[in-house]
Tab-separated table of C-alpha atoms and ligand atoms in Angstrom:
chain	number	residue	atom	x	y	z
A	1	MET	CA	107.900	116.367	168.970
A	2	LYS	CA	111.616	117.006	168.846
A	3	GLY	CA	113.468	119.775	170.621
A	4	ASN	CA	112.969	121.968	173.636
A	5	PHE	CA	111.074	125.143	172.964
A	6	ILE	CA	109.034	127.967	174.344
A	7	TYR	CA	105.725	128.846	172.759
A	8	SER	CA	104.470	132.293	173.593
A	9	ASN	CA	102.743	134.827	171.403
A	10	PRO	CA	101.891	138.267	172.744
A	11	THR	CA	99.693	139.451	169.852
A	12	ARG	CA	96.020	139.822	170.702
A	13	LEU	CA	93.812	139.155	167.679
A	14	TYR	CA	90.449	140.722	166.932
A	15	PHE	CA	88.857	138.690	164.163
A	16	GLY	CA	85.645	138.970	162.130
A	17	ASP	CA	83.585	141.353	160.062
A	18	GLU	CA	83.081	143.614	163.070
A	19	ALA	CA	86.650	143.336	164.346
A	20	GLN	CA	87.343	147.038	163.818
A	21	LYS	CA	84.894	147.876	166.594
A	22	ASN	CA	87.614	146.749	169.025
A	23	LEU	CA	90.232	149.139	167.704
A	24	ALA	CA	89.447	152.019	170.063
A	25	SER	CA	89.728	149.854	173.170
A	26	ALA	CA	92.802	148.080	171.794
A	27	LEU	CA	94.560	151.443	171.500
A	28	GLU	CA	93.964	152.354	175.128
A	29	GLY	CA	97.014	152.516	177.328
A	30	PHE	CA	99.526	153.090	174.544
A	31	GLY	CA	100.035	156.834	174.943
A	32	LYS	CA	98.631	159.851	173.146
A	33	LYS	CA	100.637	160.238	169.971
A	34	VAL	CA	100.105	157.664	167.244
A	35	LEU	CA	102.113	157.293	164.047
A	36	LEU	CA	99.608	156.049	161.472
A	37	VAL	CA	101.569	154.118	158.844
A	38	TYR	CA	100.068	153.014	155.545
A	39	GLY	CA	100.897	152.293	151.916
A	40	GLY	CA	99.982	153.783	148.573
A	41	GLY	CA	96.417	154.777	149.371
A	42	SER	CA	94.226	151.684	149.024
A	43	ILE	CA	92.948	152.286	152.569
A	44	ARG	CA	91.633	155.684	151.525
A	45	ARG	CA	89.666	154.132	148.669
A	46	ASN	CA	88.133	151.183	150.509
A	47	GLY	CA	86.996	152.969	153.660
A	48	VAL	CA	89.472	151.379	156.073
A	49	TYR	CA	91.137	154.741	156.662
A	50	ASP	CA	87.822	156.214	157.818
A	51	ASP	CA	87.195	153.346	160.244
A	52	VAL	CA	90.685	153.729	161.698
A	53	MET	CA	90.462	157.515	161.987
A	54	ALA	CA	87.116	157.230	163.753
A	55	ALA	CA	88.681	154.958	166.379
A	56	LEU	CA	91.715	157.215	166.752
A	57	HIS	CA	89.509	160.264	167.268
A	58	GLN	CA	87.210	158.428	169.633
A	59	THR	CA	90.172	157.753	171.900
A	60	GLY	CA	91.481	161.324	171.593
A	61	LYS	CA	94.749	160.343	169.942
A	62	GLU	CA	97.020	162.836	168.279
A	63	VAL	CA	97.797	161.404	164.835
A	64	VAL	CA	100.934	161.777	162.743
A	65	GLU	CA	100.538	160.211	159.290
A	66	LEU	CA	103.276	158.417	157.393
A	67	SER	CA	102.095	157.057	154.053
A	68	GLY	CA	103.651	155.747	150.859
A	69	VAL	CA	105.094	152.520	152.221
A	70	MET	CA	105.744	150.563	149.060
A	71	PRO	CA	105.522	146.802	148.489
A	72	ASN	CA	109.009	145.468	149.340
A	73	PRO	CA	109.718	148.470	151.625
A	74	THR	CA	113.104	150.071	151.145
A	75	LEU	CA	115.883	151.180	153.444
A	76	ALA	CA	115.489	154.758	152.181
A	77	LYS	CA	111.840	154.696	153.268
A	78	LEU	CA	112.871	153.208	156.615
A	79	ASN	CA	115.230	156.121	157.164
A	80	GLU	CA	112.388	158.551	156.475
A	81	GLY	CA	110.168	156.711	158.959
A	82	ARG	CA	112.689	156.649	161.768
A	83	ARG	CA	113.181	160.412	161.362
A	84	VAL	CA	109.422	161.111	161.437
A	85	ALA	CA	108.895	158.833	164.455
A	86	ARG	CA	111.732	160.405	166.365
A	87	GLU	CA	111.025	164.034	165.505
A	88	ASN	CA	107.417	163.610	166.570
A	89	ASN	CA	108.304	161.497	169.599
A	90	VAL	CA	105.398	159.126	168.879
A	91	ASP	CA	104.193	156.702	171.558
A	92	PHE	CA	102.733	154.062	169.268
A	93	ILE	CA	102.811	152.944	165.636
A	94	LEU	CA	99.566	151.795	164.029
A	95	ALA	CA	100.281	149.920	160.797
A	96	VAL	CA	97.290	149.749	158.457
A	97	GLY	CA	97.901	147.567	155.404
A	98	GLY	CA	99.560	144.367	154.283
A	99	GLY	CA	102.833	142.734	155.205
A	100	SER	CA	104.917	145.552	153.760
A	101	THR	CA	103.325	148.187	155.984
A	102	ILE	CA	103.486	146.006	159.097
A	103	ASP	CA	107.061	144.817	158.459
A	104	TYR	CA	108.079	148.411	157.856
A	105	SER	CA	106.448	149.581	161.073
A	106	LYS	CA	108.404	146.999	163.077
A	107	ALA	CA	111.626	148.213	161.469
A	108	VAL	CA	110.765	151.825	162.351
A	109	SER	CA	109.924	150.667	165.864
A	110	VAL	CA	113.458	149.378	166.531
A	111	ALA	CA	115.364	151.874	164.380
A	112	ALA	CA	113.814	155.184	165.461
A	113	TRP	CA	115.819	155.581	168.675
A	114	TYR	CA	118.936	153.728	167.555
A	115	ASP	CA	121.663	156.140	166.499
A	116	GLY	CA	123.812	153.766	164.457
A	117	ASP	CA	123.340	151.998	161.132
A	118	ALA	CA	120.054	150.123	161.577
A	119	TRP	CA	120.431	148.163	158.329
A	120	ASP	CA	123.798	146.811	159.359
A	121	ARG	CA	122.762	146.050	162.916
A	122	TYR	CA	119.384	144.419	162.469
A	123	PHE	CA	119.413	143.027	158.943
A	124	VAL	CA	123.054	142.274	158.123
A	125	ARG	CA	124.245	141.302	161.604
A	126	GLN	CA	120.804	140.035	162.705
A	127	GLU	CA	121.114	141.587	166.177
A	128	ASP	CA	118.216	142.207	168.503
A	129	PRO	CA	117.484	145.350	170.445
A	130	GLN	CA	118.924	145.169	173.940
A	131	PRO	CA	116.805	145.311	177.102
A	132	GLY	CA	116.278	148.929	178.097
A	133	GLU	CA	116.568	150.269	174.547
A	134	ARG	CA	113.581	152.277	173.415
A	135	ILE	CA	111.254	150.375	171.086
A	136	ILE	CA	108.021	151.943	169.902
A	137	PRO	CA	105.112	149.500	170.306
A	138	VAL	CA	103.273	148.512	167.122
A	139	GLY	CA	99.653	147.525	166.443
A	140	ALA	CA	98.193	146.382	163.124
A	141	VAL	CA	95.036	146.600	161.074
A	142	LEU	CA	95.480	143.979	158.371
A	143	THR	CA	94.182	144.550	154.836
A	144	MET	CA	95.920	141.726	152.971
A	145	ALA	CA	96.242	138.109	154.086
A	146	GLY	CA	99.478	136.263	153.397
A	147	THR	CA	102.640	137.212	155.236
A	148	GLY	CA	101.599	136.512	158.818
A	149	SER	CA	103.347	139.745	159.789
A	150	GLU	CA	100.319	140.646	161.920
A	151	MET	CA	101.253	138.001	164.509
A	152	ASN	CA	104.982	137.473	164.118
A	153	GLY	CA	108.284	139.283	164.583
A	154	GLY	CA	109.282	139.272	160.912
A	155	SER	CA	110.399	142.377	159.102
A	156	VAL	CA	111.789	142.305	155.566
A	157	ILE	CA	113.569	145.354	154.165
A	158	THR	CA	115.116	145.941	150.740
A	159	ASN	CA	118.390	147.787	150.387
A	160	GLN	CA	118.100	148.970	146.808
A	161	GLU	CA	121.679	150.197	146.543
A	162	ALA	CA	123.125	146.889	147.692
A	163	LYS	CA	120.425	144.934	145.803
A	164	LEU	CA	119.692	142.901	148.914
A	165	LYS	CA	116.365	142.020	150.475
A	166	ILE	CA	116.842	140.653	153.981
A	167	GLY	CA	114.404	139.573	156.662
A	168	LYS	CA	114.946	139.746	160.395
A	169	VAL	CA	112.765	137.845	162.832
A	170	PHE	CA	112.517	139.962	165.940
A	171	GLY	CA	111.400	138.737	169.349
A	172	GLU	CA	108.187	139.209	171.253
A	173	GLU	CA	108.993	142.797	172.174
A	174	VAL	CA	108.655	143.802	168.507
A	175	MET	CA	105.655	141.651	167.586
A	176	PRO	CA	102.405	143.582	167.215
A	177	LYS	CA	100.594	144.198	170.485
A	178	PHE	CA	97.351	143.529	168.689
A	179	ALA	CA	96.027	142.939	165.195
A	180	VAL	CA	92.585	143.691	163.794
A	181	LEU	CA	91.612	141.072	161.191
A	182	ASN	CA	88.464	141.877	159.250
A	183	PRO	CA	88.198	139.569	156.210
A	184	ARG	CA	85.971	142.128	154.470
A	185	TYR	CA	88.894	144.533	154.430
A	186	THR	CA	90.587	142.163	151.993
A	187	PHE	CA	87.698	142.228	149.469
A	188	SER	CA	89.142	145.265	147.666
A	189	LEU	CA	92.463	143.542	146.957
A	190	PRO	CA	93.270	143.211	143.255
A	191	HIS	CA	92.873	139.578	142.182
A	192	ARG	CA	96.608	139.204	141.616
A	193	GLN	CA	97.429	140.327	145.170
A	194	MET	CA	94.844	137.976	146.657
A	195	VAL	CA	96.441	135.089	144.768
A	196	ALA	CA	99.961	136.179	145.765
A	197	GLY	CA	98.877	136.163	149.411
A	198	ILE	CA	97.305	132.714	149.086
A	199	PHE	CA	100.480	131.295	147.608
A	200	ASP	CA	102.679	133.022	150.194
A	201	THR	CA	100.594	131.360	152.911
A	202	MET	CA	100.969	127.934	151.272
A	203	ILE	CA	104.724	128.257	151.035
A	204	HIS	CA	105.056	129.438	154.631
A	205	ILE	CA	103.446	126.184	155.678
A	206	MET	CA	105.560	124.116	153.274
A	207	GLU	CA	108.816	125.764	154.381
A	208	GLN	CA	108.152	124.476	157.894
A	209	TYR	CA	106.613	121.126	156.906
A	210	PHE	CA	109.463	119.973	154.658
A	211	SER	CA	112.000	119.260	157.363
A	212	GLY	CA	112.552	116.620	160.026
A	213	ASP	CA	111.620	112.957	160.071
A	214	ASP	CA	109.894	112.523	163.421
A	215	ASP	CA	106.177	112.115	164.026
A	216	SER	CA	105.250	115.683	164.992
A	217	THR	CA	101.972	117.365	165.849
A	218	SER	CA	103.286	120.406	163.985
A	219	ASP	CA	103.048	118.456	160.709
A	220	TYR	CA	99.449	117.405	161.289
A	221	LEU	CA	98.558	121.031	162.031
A	222	ALA	CA	100.377	122.077	158.860
A	223	GLU	CA	98.449	119.535	156.769
A	224	GLY	CA	95.121	120.773	158.117
A	225	LEU	CA	96.037	124.354	157.303
A	226	MET	CA	97.129	123.426	153.764
A	227	ARG	CA	93.920	121.488	153.090
A	228	SER	CA	91.798	124.387	154.318
A	229	LEU	CA	93.780	126.881	152.255
A	230	ILE	CA	93.520	124.851	149.046
A	231	ALA	CA	89.763	124.379	149.493
A	232	SER	CA	89.141	128.075	150.242
A	233	SER	CA	91.438	129.269	147.478
A	234	ARG	CA	89.342	127.382	144.918
A	235	VAL	CA	86.250	129.182	146.107
A	236	ALA	CA	87.873	132.612	146.437
A	237	VAL	CA	89.439	132.758	142.969
A	238	ASN	CA	85.995	132.350	141.395
A	239	ASP	CA	84.005	134.234	144.021
A	240	PRO	CA	86.308	136.775	145.697
A	241	GLU	CA	83.567	138.176	147.918
A	242	ASN	CA	82.782	134.812	149.464
A	243	TYR	CA	83.168	135.703	153.140
A	244	GLU	CA	83.568	132.131	154.308
A	245	ALA	CA	86.476	131.492	151.963
A	246	ARG	CA	88.178	134.839	152.547
A	247	SER	CA	87.847	134.532	156.313
A	248	ASN	CA	89.384	131.046	156.237
A	249	ILE	CA	92.234	132.330	154.097
A	250	MET	CA	92.888	135.214	156.489
A	251	TRP	CA	92.874	133.014	159.587
A	252	THR	CA	95.031	130.350	157.895
A	253	ALA	CA	97.587	132.949	156.803
A	254	THR	CA	97.953	134.150	160.371
A	255	TRP	CA	98.443	130.651	161.800
A	256	ALA	CA	100.759	129.649	158.971
A	257	LEU	CA	103.479	131.926	160.275
A	258	ASN	CA	102.952	132.876	163.888
A	259	THR	CA	105.577	130.348	165.096
A	260	LEU	CA	103.097	127.601	166.142
A	261	ILE	CA	103.625	125.088	163.321
A	262	GLY	CA	107.375	125.708	163.310
A	263	LYS	CA	107.731	124.353	166.834
A	264	GLY	CA	110.011	121.326	166.957
A	265	LYS	CA	110.885	121.789	163.277
A	266	ILE	CA	114.264	122.463	161.661
A	267	GLN	CA	112.456	124.338	158.837
A	268	ASP	CA	113.615	125.027	155.306
A	269	TRP	CA	113.053	128.590	153.941
A	270	MET	CA	115.077	128.210	150.734
A	271	VAL	CA	112.121	129.063	148.480
A	272	HIS	CA	111.945	132.359	150.374
A	273	MET	CA	115.679	132.955	150.102
A	274	ILE	CA	115.587	132.554	146.317
A	275	GLY	CA	112.336	134.536	146.081
A	276	GLN	CA	113.760	137.406	148.102
A	277	ALA	CA	116.831	137.554	145.867
A	278	ILE	CA	114.510	137.777	142.840
A	279	SER	CA	112.581	140.652	144.434
A	280	ALA	CA	115.826	142.440	145.275
A	281	HIS	CA	116.631	142.497	141.553
A	282	THR	CA	113.181	142.941	140.033
A	283	ASP	CA	110.905	144.352	142.795
A	284	ALA	CA	108.483	141.544	141.890
A	285	THR	CA	105.502	140.701	144.124
A	286	HIS	CA	106.641	138.471	147.000
A	287	GLY	CA	104.122	135.633	146.611
A	288	MET	CA	104.691	135.431	142.852
A	289	THR	CA	108.448	135.014	143.251
A	290	LEU	CA	107.711	132.022	145.480
A	291	SER	CA	105.278	130.342	143.102
A	292	GLY	CA	107.760	130.956	140.292
A	293	VAL	CA	110.590	128.960	141.848
A	294	SER	CA	108.884	126.474	144.141
A	295	VAL	CA	108.127	123.699	141.641
A	296	ALA	CA	111.723	123.551	140.387
A	297	TYR	CA	113.043	123.784	143.949
A	298	TYR	CA	110.918	120.948	145.301
A	299	ARG	CA	111.658	118.703	142.331
A	300	HIS	CA	115.317	119.355	143.040
A	301	VAL	CA	115.246	118.418	146.753
A	302	MET	CA	112.455	115.813	146.676
A	303	ASN	CA	114.734	112.776	146.705
A	304	TYR	CA	116.402	113.890	149.946
A	305	GLY	CA	113.093	113.756	151.828
A	306	LEU	CA	111.033	111.235	149.902
A	307	ASP	CA	108.903	110.061	152.844
A	308	ARG	CA	107.680	113.535	153.561
A	309	PHE	CA	107.046	114.387	149.912
A	310	ALA	CA	105.048	111.171	149.487
A	311	ARG	CA	103.011	112.043	152.604
A	312	PHE	CA	102.400	115.534	151.178
A	313	ALA	CA	100.937	113.938	148.046
A	314	ARG	CA	98.712	111.533	149.985
A	315	VAL	CA	97.484	113.757	152.785
A	316	VAL	CA	97.434	117.249	151.295
A	317	TRP	CA	96.414	116.414	147.719
A	318	ASP	CA	94.467	113.172	148.339
A	319	ILE	CA	96.521	111.286	145.749
A	320	PRO	CA	95.868	107.533	146.152
A	321	SER	CA	98.920	105.389	146.940
A	322	ASP	CA	97.738	102.475	144.767
A	323	GLY	CA	100.977	100.566	145.163
A	324	LYS	CA	103.032	103.488	143.855
A	325	SER	CA	106.615	104.007	144.971
A	326	ASP	CA	107.394	106.954	147.264
A	327	SER	CA	109.233	108.532	144.407
A	328	GLN	CA	106.206	108.295	142.105
A	329	LEU	CA	103.876	109.649	144.787
A	330	ALA	CA	106.245	112.483	145.683
A	331	SER	CA	106.447	113.491	142.069
A	332	GLU	CA	102.653	113.451	141.691
A	333	GLY	CA	102.376	115.680	144.784
A	334	ILE	CA	104.591	118.283	143.129
A	335	ASP	CA	102.570	117.922	139.908
A	336	ALA	CA	99.469	118.730	141.970
A	337	LEU	CA	101.167	121.779	143.445
A	338	GLU	CA	102.101	122.959	139.959
A	339	ALA	CA	98.567	122.422	138.649
A	340	TRP	CA	97.172	124.413	141.587
A	341	ILE	CA	99.607	127.284	140.901
A	342	ARG	CA	98.197	127.494	137.361
A	343	GLU	CA	94.618	126.975	138.508
A	344	ILE	CA	94.643	129.934	140.930
A	345	GLY	CA	96.681	132.103	138.568
A	346	ALA	CA	99.926	132.453	140.508
A	347	ALA	CA	103.132	133.008	138.522
A	348	ALA	CA	104.440	129.731	137.112
A	349	GLU	CA	107.518	131.175	135.377
A	350	ILE	CA	109.906	133.777	136.735
A	351	SER	CA	110.402	135.218	133.252
A	352	SER	CA	106.903	136.665	133.734
A	353	LEU	CA	108.350	138.642	136.694
A	354	GLY	CA	111.148	140.232	134.701
A	355	VAL	CA	113.871	137.652	135.368
A	356	THR	CA	116.148	137.173	132.365
A	357	GLU	CA	119.097	134.869	131.736
A	358	ALA	CA	121.404	137.825	132.451
A	359	LEU	CA	119.957	138.202	135.944
A	360	ILE	CA	120.411	134.583	136.975
A	361	GLU	CA	123.952	134.849	138.300
A	362	PRO	CA	123.337	138.117	140.192
A	363	ILE	CA	120.208	136.602	141.737
A	364	ALA	CA	122.170	133.509	142.759
A	365	ASP	CA	124.769	135.784	144.369
A	366	ALA	CA	122.043	137.575	146.332
A	367	THR	CA	120.567	134.268	147.584
A	368	ILE	CA	121.363	133.500	151.202
A	369	ILE	CA	121.922	129.731	151.529
A	370	PHE	CA	120.861	127.900	154.696
A	371	ASP	CA	121.306	124.300	155.779
A	372	ALA	CA	117.589	124.066	155.015
A	373	GLY	CA	115.183	121.159	155.406
A	374	TYR	CA	116.485	118.135	153.561
A	375	HIS	CA	119.392	119.336	151.459
A	376	ARG	CA	121.851	122.220	151.480
A	377	LEU	CA	122.007	123.791	148.026
A	378	ASP	CA	125.195	125.085	146.541
A	379	ARG	CA	125.395	128.073	144.216
A	380	SER	CA	125.314	125.972	141.065
A	381	GLU	CA	122.103	124.302	142.224
A	382	VAL	CA	120.508	127.705	142.860
A	383	ILE	CA	121.445	128.603	139.284
A	384	GLU	CA	119.915	125.363	137.966
A	385	ILE	CA	116.686	125.994	139.872
A	386	LEU	CA	116.481	129.557	138.561
A	387	ARG	CA	117.082	128.404	134.977
A	388	GLU	CA	114.443	125.696	135.277
A	389	SER	CA	112.013	128.337	136.605
A	390	LEU	CA	112.468	130.800	133.722
B	401	NZQ	O1	100.150	150.221	149.304
B	401	NZQ	P1	98.709	149.919	149.394
B	401	NZQ	O2	97.839	150.995	148.893
B	401	NZQ	O3	98.303	149.450	150.769
B	401	NZQ	O4	98.436	148.694	148.377
B	401	NZQ	C1	98.883	147.391	148.628
B	401	NZQ	C2	100.051	146.970	147.750
B	401	NZQ	O5	100.026	147.630	146.521
B	401	NZQ	C3	97.806	146.449	148.150
B	401	NZQ	N1	96.769	146.226	149.143
B	401	NZQ	C4	96.916	145.741	150.406
B	401	NZQ	N2	95.702	145.601	150.985
B	401	NZQ	C5	94.789	146.023	150.066
B	401	NZQ	C6	95.470	146.435	148.900
B	401	NZQ	N3	94.825	146.910	147.816
B	401	NZQ	C7	93.481	146.984	147.868
B	401	NZQ	N4	92.757	146.577	148.950
B	401	NZQ	C8	93.368	146.097	150.049
B	401	NZQ	N5	92.630	145.655	151.091
B	401	NZQ	O6	98.472	145.231	147.893
B	401	NZQ	C9	99.802	145.515	147.471
B	401	NZQ	C10	100.748	144.583	148.195
B	401	NZQ	O7	100.780	144.870	149.581
B	401	NZQ	P2	101.979	144.314	150.468
B	401	NZQ	O8	101.784	144.787	151.857
B	401	NZQ	O9	103.274	144.605	149.800
B	401	NZQ	O10	101.752	142.733	150.355
B	401	NZQ	P3	102.098	141.569	151.341
B	401	NZQ	O11	101.131	141.517	152.451
B	401	NZQ	O12	102.247	140.373	150.498
B	401	NZQ	O13	103.523	141.943	151.950
B	401	NZQ	C11	104.710	141.672	151.243
B	401	NZQ	C12	105.928	141.997	152.083
B	401	NZQ	O14	105.980	141.190	153.281
B	401	NZQ	C13	107.236	140.513	153.347
B	401	NZQ	C14	107.590	140.342	151.884
B	401	NZQ	O15	108.947	140.044	151.706
B	401	NZQ	C15	107.195	141.665	151.287
B	401	NZQ	O16	108.190	142.630	151.502
B	401	NZQ	N6	107.111	139.293	154.143
B	401	NZQ	C16	106.998	139.394	155.487
B	401	NZQ	C17	106.984	138.286	156.294
B	401	NZQ	C18	106.893	138.364	157.761
B	401	NZQ	N7	106.701	139.507	158.359
B	401	NZQ	O17	106.999	137.341	158.437
B	401	NZQ	C19	107.104	136.930	155.759
B	401	NZQ	C20	106.822	136.857	154.304
B	401	NZQ	O18	107.425	135.684	153.814
B	401	NZQ	C21	107.288	138.006	153.516
B	401	NZQ	O19	108.661	137.857	153.248
B	402	ZN	ZN1	106.460	134.758	152.418
């Protein structure tokens, strides 16, 4: 393991098909007034809303509802939320939904009592709230597996006017105090969203795995998570109500991005940077933007980290070495990734998400470029990757 690091995660998880029974006790001690945040109404149709309301009533909470959080939540919606939270002086935010609802709730948490420009401070300048500033604590009831938002500090907001989608990773003070994870709550997800969440989980693991050259426990953990995810995905796409598969997917998604497997790792995150720029221009589903560009991206950077890409082929996809060169193995590993994308029905071309040739340059301009895992891209390489992904 390289580096010096702290591992600490304050989020208490309640997992299983009876997890919601813990919600009432989880809410104790967080004040009387709860802002209940949710999306476009799926929780009203699948019964999750009723479970949550029962727990809120049982504990005598006063509830203020804030609904309509859209996928890829916007700055305009954030401004509405901070006003509602502040005017009602809420003590706690309960986010019920997927990553968008939970990310949004974290943004409301830090923005509600900040008088300045929250977008500029938190997302553009990447500042953190200062000790002593008022932050509203957040809890989560997860209905879609994928982002890991239920156990991390991430919050991604889209500024539609500026055509920018930017994520901020907040510290422990903003991470959910608890998260209720009932795999059955994910059964009502449309097939496409389930697949998008599965692919998002895979790429979270890969973004951390494809960096560094030391022998690291984090990589062995990552490989185990990827193998479990691939196996469960194959069951879930054909049998979406298979509890065993869906519960594995939910648990894997949480551990894929709760900081554990990133410990000691430089990390990459360029697939996400390109994917976020695509969403900023098209409002496409997060996981699908990632599947759309990942094959071209990895083929592009593969030669800078051949050892790791060859190991990915051998360990994650069980591709026999058989005297093959690292380059051959690495390439077969990416072939396997591509075949899996098509097998589970994730987007294989970004043209299917509304990306056209005319959008390529604007998307490249909206792509934040990091030093990344094995190779720092330049703008022309981002353009090549986007073109190859069309
Ligand atoms: O709005 P509702 O009615 O809730 O419907 C949602 C939405 O239409 C629906 N859905 C969720 N659970 C459902 C359900 N429909 C039926 N039954 C259920 N049980 O699914 C749609 C997508 O939901 P959304 O929350 O947008 O999906 P996801 O969880 O993929 O979140 C995506 C957002 O998270 C950000 C993404 O950028 C994107 O904005 N991310 C957050 C991260 C983090 N916090 O660390 C990391 C990720 O890489 C990602 O960037
Ligand atoms: Zn993601």
